[in-house]
Amino acid sequence: MDFRELRFARALQFAIQEINNSSDLLPGITLGYHIYDSCGSVPMAVKVALQLANGLDLIFNDTDSCAKSAAVPALVGESGSTPSITQFEIVMFIMQVFDQLKRVNFTKNNYSVSFDTNGDPVATYELVNWQLQGDSSVDFVTVGQYDASKPKEKKPNTRLISDSDPVCICYLQVPVSVCSESCLPGMRKAVKKGRPVCCYDCINCAEGEISNETDSLDCHKCLPEYWPNNEKDRCLPKPVEFLSWDEILGIILAAFSVAGSLVALSITLVFYKNRTSPIVKANNSELSFLLLLSLTLCFLCSLTFIGRPTEWSCMLRHTAFGIIFVLCISCVLGKTIVVLMAFKATLPGSNVMKWFGPPQQRLSVLGFTLVQVLICVLWLTISPPFPYNNMQHYKEKIILECNLGSAIGFWAVLGYIGLLAFLCFVLAFLARKLPDNFNEAKFITFSMLIFCAVWITFIPAYVSSPGKFTVAVEIFAILASSFGLVFCIFAPKCFIIVFRPEQNTKKHLMGKVPSKAL
């Protein structure tokens, strides 16, 4: 702050106020003022002085006591001599030149010369008739000139070349000098370094950006839910991707799910009709029917993974899958323990079967399943799965998927299933060579090998698969492991019941009759 200059300004204000408040000094006249700060710059001082001299419309206060003036009557220079002298010398000359220009008005060679109140020449235009020739070429015929200073010719529609032939005319503005073509929508202008502003390059908008007007200076990003069209001049809603019912992949997986459930129900029907036969009774019919029911539900629960994810379907698909699969593995584990206990019971003095009879088998299945139910309840209570718009994996589309909520909950469910499957595999492997003509432990071992192989392969495939293929991989793992259990455990029994009824006897099962290799 320059306090010396501020004192001069305050003195000016005080002097004008005294004059305006006095009835003796300049009666009937009110003085106004406008103070500018030149910032100590001579060019700035000259610029402001020229603006004032050119007729700046100024209102000096809000009381309307001062009239508007076309130009200020007087300029008070700066306190410094250099800016004041400079002001007095482009300014006095320009004020005189402009005053003279406004008075110029003459005609030379039928061409009128005059200047408006701003000192600008009156615009003139060439009137041209564009005539299409027989060979499709265009001929330009100059019709005349249009003088904007003459009101009577402001907006003519036709002009006569001769007395009888009216022709259309058009107005051509003063030519504009450019060195680059206009940039179309979908592009932006990039000024060439060291060249005039009319020289520029047209650059395509970057990925995810658009421009919707000609000669756009900038491209604009689309909102996260939108993506540019191919021309990059509009933002369109991104397509939403999920495993739907009407696409080929969804139809195939749904068909296998329904087919698997029908196979399990068919086996259940065969077992029910032959429930009194030795092969059904010998392999614990109660656990067999419960296992077939759980396998049917395993096939059907894969259907919950198909279709648009919703809040309920996201919670149902993972928890139903986890609980049903534990029920299934618990039944297989119970059957394996029964095989081991049955062999121990044949030893002299053994009374082990009373410790794992039907009530204990039911309790073991219920207990193992309740642990999984508790894990799922905690998962749904603390951080349940929910539908989620994934816009990070693909830029041009939205993946609608189920966010796991708590990843710990998801892997705890899978981990518990894996633990039971591994325990079942170990016990079945130990019992595979027990002396029996039809040892179920062998088939349980094969089924658990397939089950473990499928889910070990599932983990890296699930993590690396994008979008709807993540869901497809999970459905495939459910179907593959379910089919493995159905065919390894129940197919040999169904084969004997339907095609080898002679082997469906107690003597044959007890090994008292030599059997042929199946």
XYZ file of C-alpha atoms in Angstrom:
518
model
C 0.000 0.000 0.000
C 1.349 3.422 -1.063
C -0.055 5.749 1.650
C 1.220 8.855 -0.151
C -1.011 8.133 -3.162
C -3.882 7.222 -0.811
C -3.638 10.667 0.809
C -3.881 12.337 -2.633
C -7.027 10.285 -3.394
C -8.572 11.204 -0.031
C -7.786 14.865 -0.683
C -9.556 14.669 -4.049
C -12.601 13.070 -2.433
C -12.698 15.736 0.272
C -12.388 18.592 -2.208
C -15.233 17.304 -4.411
C -17.473 16.720 -1.406
C -16.847 20.308 -0.218
C -17.671 21.677 -3.676
C -20.867 19.612 -3.986
C -21.983 20.542 -0.444
C -21.369 24.273 -0.979
C -24.066 26.566 -2.374
C -21.506 29.156 -3.413
C -19.152 26.973 -5.451
C -20.557 25.714 -8.805
C -24.250 26.132 -7.904
C -26.548 23.682 -9.733
C -23.642 21.435 -10.768
C -22.678 18.145 -9.126
C -19.201 16.801 -9.685
C -18.464 13.098 -9.935
C -15.230 11.146 -10.017
C -13.826 7.701 -10.714
C -10.424 6.767 -9.308
C -8.254 4.198 -11.061
C -5.085 2.523 -9.824
C -2.444 2.295 -12.560
C -0.267 0.103 -10.308
C 2.689 2.300 -11.228
C 2.527 1.133 -14.869
C 2.665 3.673 -17.705
C 0.905 1.323 -20.230
C -1.878 0.725 -17.718
C -2.306 4.475 -17.143
C -2.504 5.102 -20.914
C -4.972 2.240 -21.392
C -7.396 3.558 -18.770
C -7.086 7.114 -20.115
C -7.948 5.925 -23.650
C -10.957 4.010 -22.371
C -12.259 7.110 -20.647
C -11.575 9.258 -23.690
C -13.414 6.810 -25.969
C -16.678 7.465 -24.218
C -17.009 5.064 -21.301
C -20.519 5.220 -19.866
C -19.947 5.889 -16.178
C -22.408 6.324 -13.330
C -20.549 7.870 -10.445
C -23.018 7.025 -7.677
C -26.268 5.223 -7.066
C -28.427 8.325 -6.517
C -28.822 9.192 -10.226
C -27.762 12.726 -9.360
C -25.017 12.558 -12.000
C -25.897 12.273 -15.649
C -24.340 9.715 -17.958
C -21.738 11.181 -20.235
C -20.376 9.954 -23.524
C -16.880 10.915 -22.495
C -15.371 12.267 -19.315
C -14.898 16.067 -19.381
C -11.529 16.022 -17.656
C -8.708 13.694 -16.666
C -6.531 14.293 -13.627
C -3.137 12.744 -14.132
C -1.063 10.830 -11.661
C 1.096 12.365 -8.983
C 4.156 11.142 -10.887
C 5.343 13.217 -13.865
C 6.145 10.385 -16.313
C 2.647 8.810 -16.535
C 0.971 12.220 -16.529
C 3.090 13.532 -19.436
C 2.506 10.305 -21.373
C -1.245 10.567 -20.828
C -1.369 14.139 -21.962
C 0.683 13.567 -25.213
C -1.815 9.292 -27.560
C -4.340 10.674 -25.437
C -4.655 14.353 -26.725
C -3.691 13.194 -30.195
C -6.143 10.206 -30.252
C -8.974 12.324 -28.768
C -8.479 14.838 -31.685
C -8.154 12.062 -34.327
C -11.287 10.286 -33.219
C -13.251 13.499 -33.196
C -12.188 14.192 -36.762
C -12.917 10.621 -37.916
C -16.487 10.854 -36.679
C -17.017 13.851 -38.980
C -15.637 12.153 -42.158
C -18.348 11.487 -44.747
C -17.570 11.687 -48.505
C -18.046 9.715 -51.718
C -15.220 8.780 -54.100
C -15.813 6.796 -57.319
C -19.339 5.952 -56.161
C -17.901 4.492 -52.975
C -19.150 6.012 -49.734
C -16.580 6.540 -46.944
C -17.740 7.226 -43.381
C -17.124 6.166 -39.777
C -19.561 5.405 -36.981
C -19.540 6.875 -33.462
C -16.911 4.356 -32.413
C -14.572 5.367 -35.214
C -15.154 2.091 -37.124
C -15.785 1.972 -40.908
C -19.265 0.916 -42.034
C -19.354 -2.750 -43.117
C -19.950 -3.529 -46.788
C -20.698 -6.875 -48.431
C -20.403 -8.332 -51.881
C -23.680 -9.669 -53.261
C -23.038 -12.882 -55.197
C -25.405 -15.062 -57.226
C -24.387 -18.754 -57.195
C -25.518 -20.254 -60.493
C -25.490 -24.005 -61.140
C -24.279 -24.736 -64.670
C -25.311 -27.654 -66.881
C -22.093 -29.564 -66.128
C -22.832 -29.307 -62.372
C -20.137 -26.657 -61.941
C -20.812 -23.479 -59.984
C -20.417 -20.027 -61.496
C -20.175 -16.908 -59.317
C -21.745 -13.724 -60.608
C -21.193 -10.505 -58.667
C -24.510 -8.697 -58.408
C -23.492 -5.600 -56.526
C -22.553 -4.237 -53.163
C -24.627 -3.838 -50.046
C -23.913 -0.878 -47.840
C -24.835 -1.496 -44.218
C -25.096 2.243 -43.610
C -28.155 2.521 -45.863
C -31.284 1.338 -44.020
C -33.295 0.839 -47.188
C -31.037 -2.069 -48.265
C -30.820 -3.800 -44.868
C -32.634 -7.044 -45.760
C -33.340 -7.371 -49.498
C -34.544 -10.698 -50.799
C -33.865 -10.248 -54.517
C -31.880 -7.998 -56.753
C -32.521 -7.455 -60.466
C -29.711 -8.115 -62.956
C -31.979 -6.928 -65.680
C -35.469 -5.572 -65.624
C -37.059 -9.015 -66.036
C -34.762 -11.544 -64.335
C -34.836 -11.598 -60.531
C -32.107 -13.696 -58.944
C -31.514 -14.771 -55.342
C -28.679 -13.070 -53.555
C -26.733 -13.897 -50.404
C -24.617 -11.858 -48.030
C -20.971 -12.772 -47.648
C -19.280 -11.661 -44.479
C -15.781 -10.319 -44.492
C -13.531 -13.356 -45.170
C -11.997 -14.960 -42.076
C -8.405 -16.105 -42.376
C -7.964 -19.633 -40.979
C -5.319 -22.262 -41.575
C -7.146 -25.299 -40.096
C -10.452 -27.015 -40.782
C -13.121 -27.016 -38.080
C -12.927 -29.837 -35.537
C -15.957 -32.131 -35.659
C -17.803 -33.339 -32.557
C -15.817 -36.086 -30.912
C -12.622 -34.034 -31.258
C -11.011 -31.098 -29.519
C -8.792 -28.269 -30.699
C -5.102 -28.293 -29.775
C -3.267 -25.044 -30.610
C -0.020 -25.475 -32.513
C 2.892 -24.124 -30.561
C 4.314 -20.925 -32.061
C 1.463 -20.578 -34.566
C -1.551 -18.199 -34.634
C -4.627 -19.218 -32.681
C -6.439 -20.082 -35.905
C -3.882 -22.824 -36.544
C -4.619 -25.939 -34.523
C -4.807 -29.714 -34.692
C -7.996 -31.752 -34.225
C -7.378 -34.490 -31.670
C -9.789 -37.330 -30.918
C -11.224 -37.246 -27.421
C -9.537 -39.594 -24.989
C -11.156 -42.827 -23.832
C -14.257 -42.134 -21.804
C -14.560 -38.498 -22.994
C -16.810 -36.729 -25.521
C -17.285 -33.378 -27.217
C -20.728 -32.634 -28.631
C -20.072 -29.423 -30.532
C -17.892 -28.216 -33.385
C -14.503 -26.664 -32.549
C -14.710 -27.734 -28.926
C -11.752 -26.614 -26.837
C -12.072 -29.472 -24.337
C -13.492 -32.961 -24.092
C -15.674 -33.871 -21.133
C -15.720 -37.132 -19.199
C -18.912 -39.165 -19.126
C -20.482 -39.966 -15.774
C -19.368 -43.311 -14.276
C -22.585 -45.045 -15.417
C -22.151 -43.837 -19.018
C -19.725 -44.482 -21.870
C -19.152 -42.627 -25.187
C -20.576 -43.913 -28.447
C -18.239 -44.765 -31.325
C -18.321 -41.169 -32.602
C -17.523 -39.855 -29.090
C -20.169 -37.149 -29.348
C -22.709 -38.646 -26.901
C -22.633 -40.468 -23.572
C -24.713 -43.649 -23.610
C -25.699 -45.772 -20.588
C -23.224 -48.602 -20.071
C -24.625 -52.085 -20.722
C -25.143 -54.094 -17.525
C -23.689 -57.618 -17.567
C -24.798 -60.551 -15.414
C -25.481 -64.247 -15.994
C -29.037 -64.057 -17.304
C -31.636 -66.745 -17.969
C -31.952 -65.970 -21.675
C -28.287 -66.299 -22.712
C -26.768 -69.561 -23.933
C -24.432 -70.035 -20.945
C -27.254 -69.482 -18.462
C -29.576 -71.856 -20.329
C -26.939 -74.625 -20.449
C -26.110 -74.358 -16.737
C -29.808 -74.234 -15.804
C -30.460 -77.321 -17.945
C -27.673 -79.282 -16.200
C -29.011 -78.161 -12.811
C -32.523 -79.407 -13.572
C -31.154 -82.602 -15.171
C -29.013 -83.334 -12.107
C -31.964 -82.871 -9.747
C -34.063 -85.199 -11.924
C -31.303 -87.837 -11.812
C -31.165 -87.614 -8.004
C -34.960 -87.882 -7.762
C -34.964 -90.861 -10.142
C -32.379 -92.663 -7.998
C -34.475 -91.820 -4.928
C -37.489 -93.427 -6.612
C -35.485 -96.586 -7.472
C -34.177 -96.841 -3.909
C -37.651 -96.310 -2.445
C -39.157 -99.072 -4.574
C -36.319 -101.404 -3.514
C -35.991 -100.156 0.055
C -36.335 -103.680 1.454
C -33.614 -105.131 -0.785
C -30.297 -106.066 0.882
C -28.149 -103.574 -1.018
C -30.311 -100.611 0.076
C -30.621 -101.785 3.691
C -26.937 -102.701 3.950
C -25.799 -99.170 3.054
C -27.863 -97.354 5.639
C -31.046 -96.478 3.800
C -31.888 -93.538 6.088
C -28.615 -91.726 5.362
C -28.901 -92.678 1.676
C -32.314 -91.021 1.322
C -31.127 -87.940 3.244
C -28.048 -87.762 1.003
C -30.178 -88.012 -2.151
C -32.435 -85.233 -0.876
C -29.440 -82.990 -0.128
C -27.953 -83.751 -3.580
C -31.253 -82.755 -5.204
C -31.116 -79.468 -3.302
C -27.448 -79.024 -4.307
C -28.411 -79.185 -7.980
C -31.312 -76.790 -7.504
C -29.372 -74.236 -5.393
C -27.155 -73.522 -8.409
C -30.230 -71.927 -10.034
C -30.087 -69.113 -7.467
C -26.815 -67.968 -9.066
C -28.543 -67.275 -12.427
C -30.438 -64.037 -13.096
C -30.127 -60.413 -11.986
C -28.595 -60.245 -8.509
C -30.887 -58.813 -5.852
C -30.451 -58.291 -2.138
C -32.268 -61.530 -1.323
C -30.727 -63.668 -4.063
C -27.211 -62.591 -3.057
C -27.816 -63.670 0.547
C -29.615 -66.869 -0.456
C -27.209 -68.173 -3.081
C -24.111 -68.395 -0.853
C -25.734 -69.400 2.422
C -28.046 -72.009 0.846
C -25.112 -73.465 -1.059
C -22.965 -73.632 2.090
C -25.609 -75.234 4.324
C -26.840 -77.759 1.726
C -23.332 -78.890 0.850
C -22.455 -79.411 4.522
C -25.629 -81.469 4.893
C -24.527 -83.526 1.893
C -20.953 -84.069 3.126
C -22.228 -84.818 6.645
C -24.349 -87.647 5.223
C -21.344 -89.025 3.314
C -19.212 -88.718 6.449
C -21.877 -90.558 8.454
C -21.988 -93.370 5.876
C -18.189 -93.650 6.012
C -18.188 -93.907 9.795
C -20.925 -96.556 9.563
C -18.732 -98.649 7.241
C -15.816 -98.451 9.684
C -18.030 -99.232 12.700
C -19.696 -102.125 10.870
C -16.301 -103.741 10.290
C -15.309 -103.197 13.921
C -18.600 -104.804 14.990
C -17.663 -108.072 13.249
C -14.646 -108.478 15.502
C -15.121 -110.826 18.503
C -16.321 -109.068 21.650
C -16.960 -105.744 19.846
C -20.024 -103.738 20.828
C -19.137 -100.560 18.936
C -22.322 -100.235 16.839
C -24.353 -99.266 19.843
C -22.277 -96.091 20.043
C -23.058 -95.119 16.437
C -26.538 -96.384 15.770
C -29.271 -94.486 13.836
C -29.826 -91.889 16.616
C -26.112 -91.057 16.759
C -25.977 -90.879 12.958
C -28.816 -88.360 12.893
C -27.205 -86.306 15.660
C -23.840 -86.239 13.857
C -25.446 -84.984 10.631
C -27.466 -82.402 12.574
C -24.438 -81.260 14.585
C -22.148 -80.833 11.569
C -24.880 -78.906 9.718
C -25.677 -76.628 12.672
C -22.053 -75.440 12.750
C -22.408 -74.233 9.141
C -25.764 -72.641 9.946
C -24.093 -70.705 12.773
C -21.315 -69.497 10.434
C -23.889 -68.325 7.865
C -26.000 -66.541 10.496
C -22.933 -64.656 11.733
C -22.015 -63.783 8.133
C -25.493 -62.456 7.337
C -25.650 -60.541 10.617
C -22.234 -58.865 10.497
C -21.708 -58.174 6.771
C -24.088 -59.947 4.348
C -23.630 -60.206 0.571
C -25.318 -57.475 -1.486
C -25.791 -56.563 -5.187
C -22.981 -54.367 -6.476
C -22.310 -52.449 -9.700
C -18.696 -53.255 -10.536
C -17.404 -50.460 -12.814
C -13.690 -51.088 -12.215
C -13.136 -54.366 -14.061
C -14.399 -53.094 -17.426
C -14.472 -49.445 -18.468
C -17.154 -49.796 -21.133
C -19.698 -51.897 -19.212
C -21.052 -52.489 -15.714
C -20.817 -55.924 -14.088
C -23.781 -56.521 -11.792
C -22.557 -59.024 -9.231
C -22.972 -60.065 -5.632
C -20.412 -58.479 -3.374
C -19.428 -60.984 -0.687
C -19.809 -58.423 2.068
C -17.457 -60.223 4.439
C -14.806 -62.176 2.549
C -13.990 -63.928 5.832
C -17.568 -65.236 6.012
C -17.387 -66.614 2.457
C -14.059 -68.378 2.945
C -15.164 -69.675 6.357
C -18.161 -71.361 4.673
C -15.938 -72.879 1.967
C -13.257 -73.814 4.477
C -15.693 -75.721 6.682
C -16.983 -77.670 3.657
C -13.388 -78.459 2.697
C -12.556 -79.623 6.218
C -15.466 -82.086 6.312
C -14.680 -83.307 2.789
C -11.029 -83.918 3.720
C -12.021 -85.797 6.885
C -14.487 -87.896 4.904
C -11.817 -88.669 2.297
C -9.293 -89.793 4.922
C -11.766 -92.128 6.655
C -13.018 -93.557 3.356
C -9.442 -94.103 2.208
C -8.685 -96.044 5.411
C -11.779 -98.196 4.920
C -11.349 -98.854 1.220
C -9.779 -102.336 1.646
C -12.084 -103.693 4.310
C -13.146 -107.279 3.495
C -16.532 -106.852 1.855
C -17.904 -107.958 -1.473
C -19.510 -104.574 -1.876
C -17.486 -102.063 0.124
C -19.124 -98.607 -0.083
C -15.942 -96.942 1.203
C -14.270 -97.436 -2.165
C -16.974 -95.443 -3.947
C -16.962 -92.756 -1.254
C -13.187 -92.416 -1.742
C -13.633 -91.848 -5.482
C -16.428 -89.331 -4.898
C -14.343 -87.368 -2.380
C -11.364 -87.335 -4.774
C -13.557 -85.752 -7.435
C -15.124 -83.377 -4.912
C -11.773 -82.149 -3.562
C -10.250 -81.860 -7.048
C -13.171 -79.737 -8.256
C -13.066 -77.297 -5.346
C -9.272 -77.014 -5.289
C -9.449 -76.085 -8.982
C -12.363 -73.734 -8.280
C -10.414 -71.351 -6.031
C -7.922 -69.934 -8.624
C -10.579 -70.025 -11.364
C -13.022 -68.108 -9.139
C -10.474 -65.424 -8.261
C -9.301 -64.869 -11.854
C -12.586 -65.156 -13.786
C -14.126 -61.818 -14.805
C -17.739 -60.767 -14.510
C -20.440 -63.328 -15.135
C -17.845 -66.037 -15.660
C -17.107 -65.894 -11.917
C -20.697 -67.002 -11.306
C -20.469 -69.612 -14.074
C -17.335 -71.116 -12.470
C -19.088 -71.370 -9.101
C -22.126 -73.059 -10.683
C -19.850 -75.472 -12.555
C -18.078 -76.424 -9.311
C -21.433 -77.095 -7.603
C -22.710 -79.203 -10.509
C -19.456 -81.127 -11.034
C -19.061 -82.075 -7.381
C -22.765 -83.021 -7.108
C -22.623 -85.223 -10.203
C -19.441 -86.815 -8.812
C -21.214 -87.794 -5.594
C -24.296 -89.093 -7.443
C -22.437 -91.272 -9.927
C -19.679 -92.543 -7.617
C -21.904 -93.449 -4.654
C -25.262 -94.359 -6.177
C -24.651 -95.411 -9.796
C -23.056 -98.818 -8.863
C -25.975 -99.617 -6.536
C -28.570 -98.673 -9.164
C -26.730 -100.792 -11.706
C -26.972 -103.867 -9.435
C -30.609 -103.182 -8.521
C -31.727 -102.743 -12.151
C -29.345 -104.883 -14.216
C -27.859 -107.414 -11.705
C -30.720 -108.381 -9.387
C -29.033 -111.726 -8.708
C -26.253 -109.884 -6.866
C -28.752 -108.020 -4.679
C -28.668 -110.742 -1.980
C -27.407 -110.865 1.567
C -25.050 -113.780 0.834
C -23.485 -111.891 -2.039
C -23.025 -108.748 0.031
C -21.476 -110.714 2.893
C -18.894 -112.170 0.514
C -20.121 -115.752 0.775
C -20.734 -115.873 -2.958
C -17.824 -115.125 -5.310
C -18.548 -111.998 -7.342
C -17.502 -110.966 -10.786
C -15.768 -107.683 -11.307
C -18.255 -104.946 -12.032
